[in-house]
C-alpha atoms as a printed R data frame, in Angstrom:
    type eleno elety resid chain resno       x       y       z
1   ATOM     1    CA   MET     A     1 113.442 109.730 121.092
2   ATOM     2    CA   GLU     A     2 109.833 107.777 119.955
3   ATOM     3    CA   ASP     A     3 109.371 110.012 117.440
4   ATOM     4    CA   TYR     A     4 112.725 110.150 115.573
5   ATOM     5    CA   ASN     A     5 112.840 106.580 115.893
6   ATOM     6    CA   TYR     A     6 109.508 106.421 113.961
7   ATOM     7    CA   ALA     A     7 110.789 108.624 111.588
8   ATOM     8    CA   PHE     A     8 114.183 107.735 110.792
9   ATOM     9    CA   ALA     A     9 114.685 104.264 112.021
10  ATOM    10    CA   ASN     A    10 111.621 102.409 111.386
11  ATOM    11    CA   CYS     A    11 110.973 101.425 114.681
12  ATOM    12    CA   MET     A    12 107.999 102.130 116.690
13  ATOM    13    CA   GLU     A    13 108.667 103.047 120.680
14  ATOM    14    CA   ILE     A    14 105.625 103.884 122.787
15  ATOM    15    CA   THR     A    15 105.171 105.169 126.130
16  ATOM    16    CA   VAL     A    16 102.152 103.800 128.200
17  ATOM    17    CA   GLU     A    17 101.346 105.842 131.456
18  ATOM    18    CA   LEU     A    18  98.574 104.459 133.196
19  ATOM    19    CA   THR     A    19  98.519 106.722 136.632
20  ATOM    20    CA   CYS     A    20  99.841 109.816 137.734
21  ATOM    21    CA   CYS     A    21 101.685 108.739 140.610
22  ATOM    22    CA   LYS     A    22 105.543 108.425 139.697
23  ATOM    23    CA   TYR     A    23 106.511 105.675 142.287
24  ATOM    24    CA   PRO     A    24 103.930 103.225 143.038
25  ATOM    25    CA   PRO     A    25 103.937 100.646 145.611
26  ATOM    26    CA   LYS     A    26 105.360  97.740 143.885
27  ATOM    27    CA   GLU     A    27 102.526  95.554 145.637
28  ATOM    28    CA   THR     A    28  99.789  97.629 143.445
29  ATOM    29    CA   ILE     A    29 101.535  96.635 140.216
30  ATOM    30    CA   PRO     A    30 100.132  92.991 139.405
31  ATOM    31    CA   GLY     A    31  96.584  94.496 139.874
32  ATOM    32    CA   VAL     A    32  97.267  97.478 137.575
33  ATOM    33    CA   TYR     A    33  98.627  95.085 135.116
34  ATOM    34    CA   GLU     A    34  95.327  93.096 135.505
35  ATOM    35    CA   GLU     A    35  92.883  95.629 134.953
36  ATOM    36    CA   ASN     A    36  94.781  96.426 131.627
37  ATOM    37    CA   ARG     A    37  96.003  93.144 130.228
38  ATOM    38    CA   ASN     A    38  93.499  92.520 127.705
39  ATOM    39    CA   SER     A    39  93.924  96.275 126.284
40  ATOM    40    CA   LEU     A    40  97.238  95.748 125.960
41  ATOM    41    CA   ILE     A    41  97.445  92.529 124.299
42  ATOM    42    CA   GLU     A    42  94.673  94.035 121.834
43  ATOM    43    CA   PHE     A    43  97.055  97.088 121.591
44  ATOM    44    CA   TRP     A    44 100.451  94.359 120.980
45  ATOM    45    CA   LYS     A    45  98.254  92.928 118.095
46  ATOM    46    CA   GLN     A    46  98.397  96.376 116.317
47  ATOM    47    CA   ALA     A    47 102.282  95.767 115.367
48  ATOM    48    CA   VAL     A    48 101.569  92.750 112.992
49  ATOM    49    CA   ARG     A    49  98.566  94.936 111.128
50  ATOM    50    CA   GLY     A    50  99.552  96.170 107.353
51  ATOM    51    CA   VAL     A    51 102.355  94.708 105.001
52  ATOM    52    CA   THR     A    52 105.247  92.293 105.401
53  ATOM    53    CA   GLY     A    53 107.270  90.753 103.126
54  ATOM    54    CA   GLN     A    54 110.496  89.436 101.680
55  ATOM    55    CA   VAL     A    55 112.608  90.809  98.752
56  ATOM    56    CA   ILE     A    56 114.305  88.376  96.461
57  ATOM    57    CA   SER     A    57 116.343  87.955  93.424
58  ATOM    58    CA   ALA     A    58 114.060  86.444  90.679
59  ATOM    59    CA   THR     A    59 117.229  84.563  89.061
60  ATOM    60    CA   THR     A    60 118.991  83.337  92.342
61  ATOM    61    CA   ARG     A    61 116.036  82.978  94.991
62  ATOM    62    CA   LEU     A    62 118.714  84.891  97.702
63  ATOM    63    CA   PRO     A    63 117.468  88.035  99.763
64  ATOM    64    CA   ILE     A    64 118.563  91.319  98.729
65  ATOM    65    CA   SER     A    65 119.520  93.123 101.473
66  ATOM    66    CA   ASN     A    66 118.958  96.835 102.034
67  ATOM    67    CA   ALA     A    67 116.309  97.218  99.208
68  ATOM    68    CA   ALA     A    68 114.639 100.411  99.466
69  ATOM    69    CA   VAL     A    69 111.090  99.493 100.214
70  ATOM    70    CA   ARG     A    70 108.232 102.617 100.024
71  ATOM    71    CA   VAL     A    71 104.508 102.864 100.423
72  ATOM    72    CA   ASP     A    72 102.860 105.246  98.321
73  ATOM    73    CA   ASN     A    73 104.928 108.220  97.966
74  ATOM    74    CA   ARG     A    74 105.563 108.710 101.926
75  ATOM    75    CA   LEU     A    75 108.949 110.208 102.753
76  ATOM    76    CA   SER     A    76 109.563 107.548 104.750
77  ATOM    77    CA   VAL     A    77 111.815 104.442 103.468
78  ATOM    78    CA   MET     A    78 112.408 101.185 105.004
79  ATOM    79    CA   ARG     A    79 115.186  98.896 104.413
80  ATOM    80    CA   THR     A    80 115.133  95.198 104.058
81  ATOM    81    CA   THR     A    81 117.176  92.647 106.232
82  ATOM    82    CA   PRO     A    82 120.095  91.055 105.509
83  ATOM    83    CA   ALA     A    83 117.328  88.336 105.094
84  ATOM    84    CA   GLY     A    84 115.460  90.658 102.795
85  ATOM    85    CA   GLU     A    85 112.606  90.972 105.283
86  ATOM    86    CA   PHE     A    86 110.470  94.551 105.654
87  ATOM    87    CA   TRP     A    87 106.957  95.243 107.250
88  ATOM    88    CA   ARG     A    88 105.299  98.275 107.870
89  ATOM    89    CA   ILE     A    89 102.237  98.964 110.258
90  ATOM    90    CA   LEU     A    90  99.911 100.470 107.859
91  ATOM    91    CA   LEU     A    91  95.722 101.230 108.211
92  ATOM    92    CA   PRO     A    92  93.380  99.098 106.160
93  ATOM    93    CA   GLY     A    93  92.958 100.240 102.876
94  ATOM    94    CA   ASN     A    94  94.789 100.354  99.361
95  ATOM    95    CA   TYR     A    95  98.759 101.194  98.627
96  ATOM    96    CA   THR     A    96 101.215 101.022  96.303
97  ATOM    97    CA   ILE     A    97 104.536  99.521  97.474
98  ATOM    98    CA   THR     A    98 107.563 100.618  95.269
99  ATOM    99    CA   VAL     A    99 111.122  98.187  95.569
100 ATOM   100    CA   THR     A   100 114.423  99.447  94.335
101 ATOM   101    CA   ALA     A   101 117.833  97.853  94.652
102 ATOM   102    CA   ALA     A   102 121.351  98.457  93.367
103 ATOM   103    CA   GLY     A   103 121.465  96.444  90.122
104 ATOM   104    CA   TYR     A   104 117.937  95.176  90.192
105 ATOM   105    CA   GLN     A   105 115.004  96.642  88.238
106 ATOM   106    CA   SER     A   106 112.545  98.457  90.159
107 ATOM   107    CA   PHE     A   107 109.102  96.515  91.320
108 ATOM   108    CA   GLN     A   108 105.866  98.105  92.009
109 ATOM   109    CA   ARG     A   109 102.417  96.704  93.115
110 ATOM   110    CA   ARG     A   110  99.062  97.636  94.601
111 ATOM   111    CA   ILE     A   111  98.458  95.966  97.600
112 ATOM   112    CA   ALA     A   112  95.100  95.877 100.034
113 ATOM   113    CA   VAL     A   113  95.589  95.910 103.552
114 ATOM   114    CA   PRO     A   114  92.440  93.962 105.118
115 ATOM   115    CA   VAL     A   115  90.773  95.265 107.955
116 ATOM   116    CA   ASN     A   116  91.678  92.831 110.552
117 ATOM   117    CA   GLY     A   117  94.932  91.587 109.912
118 ATOM   118    CA   GLN     A   118  98.118  91.843 107.226
119 ATOM   119    CA   VAL     A   119  98.959  91.497 103.443
120 ATOM   120    CA   GLY     A   120 102.133  89.253 102.647
121 ATOM   121    CA   VAL     A   121 104.195  90.188  99.556
122 ATOM   122    CA   THR     A   122 107.145  88.131  97.832
123 ATOM   123    CA   VAL     A   123 108.753  90.668  95.965
124 ATOM   124    CA   GLU     A   124 111.015  89.254  92.875
125 ATOM   125    CA   LEU     A   125 113.476  91.568  91.284
126 ATOM   126    CA   ASN     A   126 114.904  90.978  88.160
127 ATOM   127    CA   VAL     A   127 118.723  92.015  87.570
128 ATOM   128    CA   GLY     A   128 119.079  95.128  85.422
129 ATOM   129    CA   SER     A   129 120.015  98.640  85.747
130 ATOM   130    CA   ASP     A   130 117.306 101.078  87.233
131 ATOM   131    CA   ARG     A   131 117.981 104.373  89.413
132 ATOM   132    CA   PHE     A   132 118.907 103.274  93.106
133 ATOM   133    CA   PRO     A   133 117.962 106.465  95.449
134 ATOM   134    CA   ALA     A   134 120.674 105.414  97.905
135 ATOM   135    CA   ASP     A   135 121.031 109.044  99.416
136 ATOM   136    CA   ASP     A   136 117.039 109.225 100.683
137 ATOM   137    CA   ALA     A   137 117.145 106.530 103.519
138 ATOM   138    CA   PRO     A   138 119.394 105.492 106.139
139 ATOM   139    CA   ALA     A   139 122.265 103.447 105.227
140 ATOM   140    CA   SER     A   140 121.663 101.214 108.590
141 ATOM   141    CA   LEU     A   141 119.632  97.972 108.258
142 ATOM   142    CA   PRO     A   142 116.997  97.342 110.576
143 ATOM   143    CA   SER     A   143 117.283  94.177 112.888
144 ATOM   144    CA   SER     A   144 116.660  90.816 111.658
145 ATOM   145    CA   SER     A   145 112.946  90.942 112.705
146 ATOM   146    CA   PRO     A   146 110.434  92.922 113.799
147 ATOM   147    CA   SER     A   147 110.188  93.710 117.107
148 ATOM   148    CA   MET     A   148 108.568  96.747 119.200
149 ATOM   149    CA   LEU     A   149 109.549  97.958 122.522
150 ATOM   150    CA   LEU     A   150 107.032  98.691 124.600
151 ATOM   151    CA   LEU     A   151 108.371 100.630 127.626
152 ATOM   152    CA   LEU     A   152 105.330 100.515 130.122
153 ATOM   153    CA   SER     A   153 105.705 102.851 132.794
154 ATOM   154    CA   LEU     A   154 102.885 101.794 135.593
155 ATOM   155    CA   SER     A   155 102.237 104.697 138.243
156 ATOM   156    CA   THR     A   156  99.924 103.951 140.863
157 ATOM   157    CA   CYS     A   157 101.381 105.734 144.162
158 ATOM   158    CA   CYS     A   158 104.506 106.167 145.730
159 ATOM   159    CA   ALA     A   159 107.255 103.707 146.232
160 ATOM   160    CA   GLY     A   160 108.826 100.912 144.659
161 ATOM   161    CA   LEU     A   161 109.283  99.594 141.250
162 ATOM   162    CA   HIS     A   162 108.334 102.535 138.697
163 ATOM   163    CA   SER     A   163 108.359 100.915 135.041
164 ATOM   164    CA   LEU     A   164 108.374  97.407 133.630
165 ATOM   165    CA   ALA     A   165 109.620  97.047 130.107
166 ATOM   166    CA   TRP     A   166 109.039  94.115 127.445
167 ATOM   167    CA   TRP     A   167 110.649  93.842 124.198
């Protein structure tokens, strides 16, 4: 499911298995968590790397939902939320984002993602006719805010609670 959700739903799911024991005693879970807490916090910080932004109408200043947002020439297409928001985890580097929406002229901008952080972009689309690629991305909208489901399967040996989930 993780690969499918990343490729087709703009959602990242990750399972972290810390030991090979399927059913650890529940009293060992807090210790395993404490041993790995700093690493998990650093890992969660990666969810805000890359580009975030909002697509709005240049004339009305209102958000544009379901706009298609592409990074470079990648096959994956993001769709904006009902509030016009979008986000993509990216490694540091230079990228070109392209935004298209029905009834608006397309928009393109070069962005630079810094080594430790993210870049914010406000995209203002002008009314006009432009090709709208309606068939190259899912029709469903993402949730109204970015989220990452981290299913943490804590396995440390043999009976009791075997998984924790944060979202």
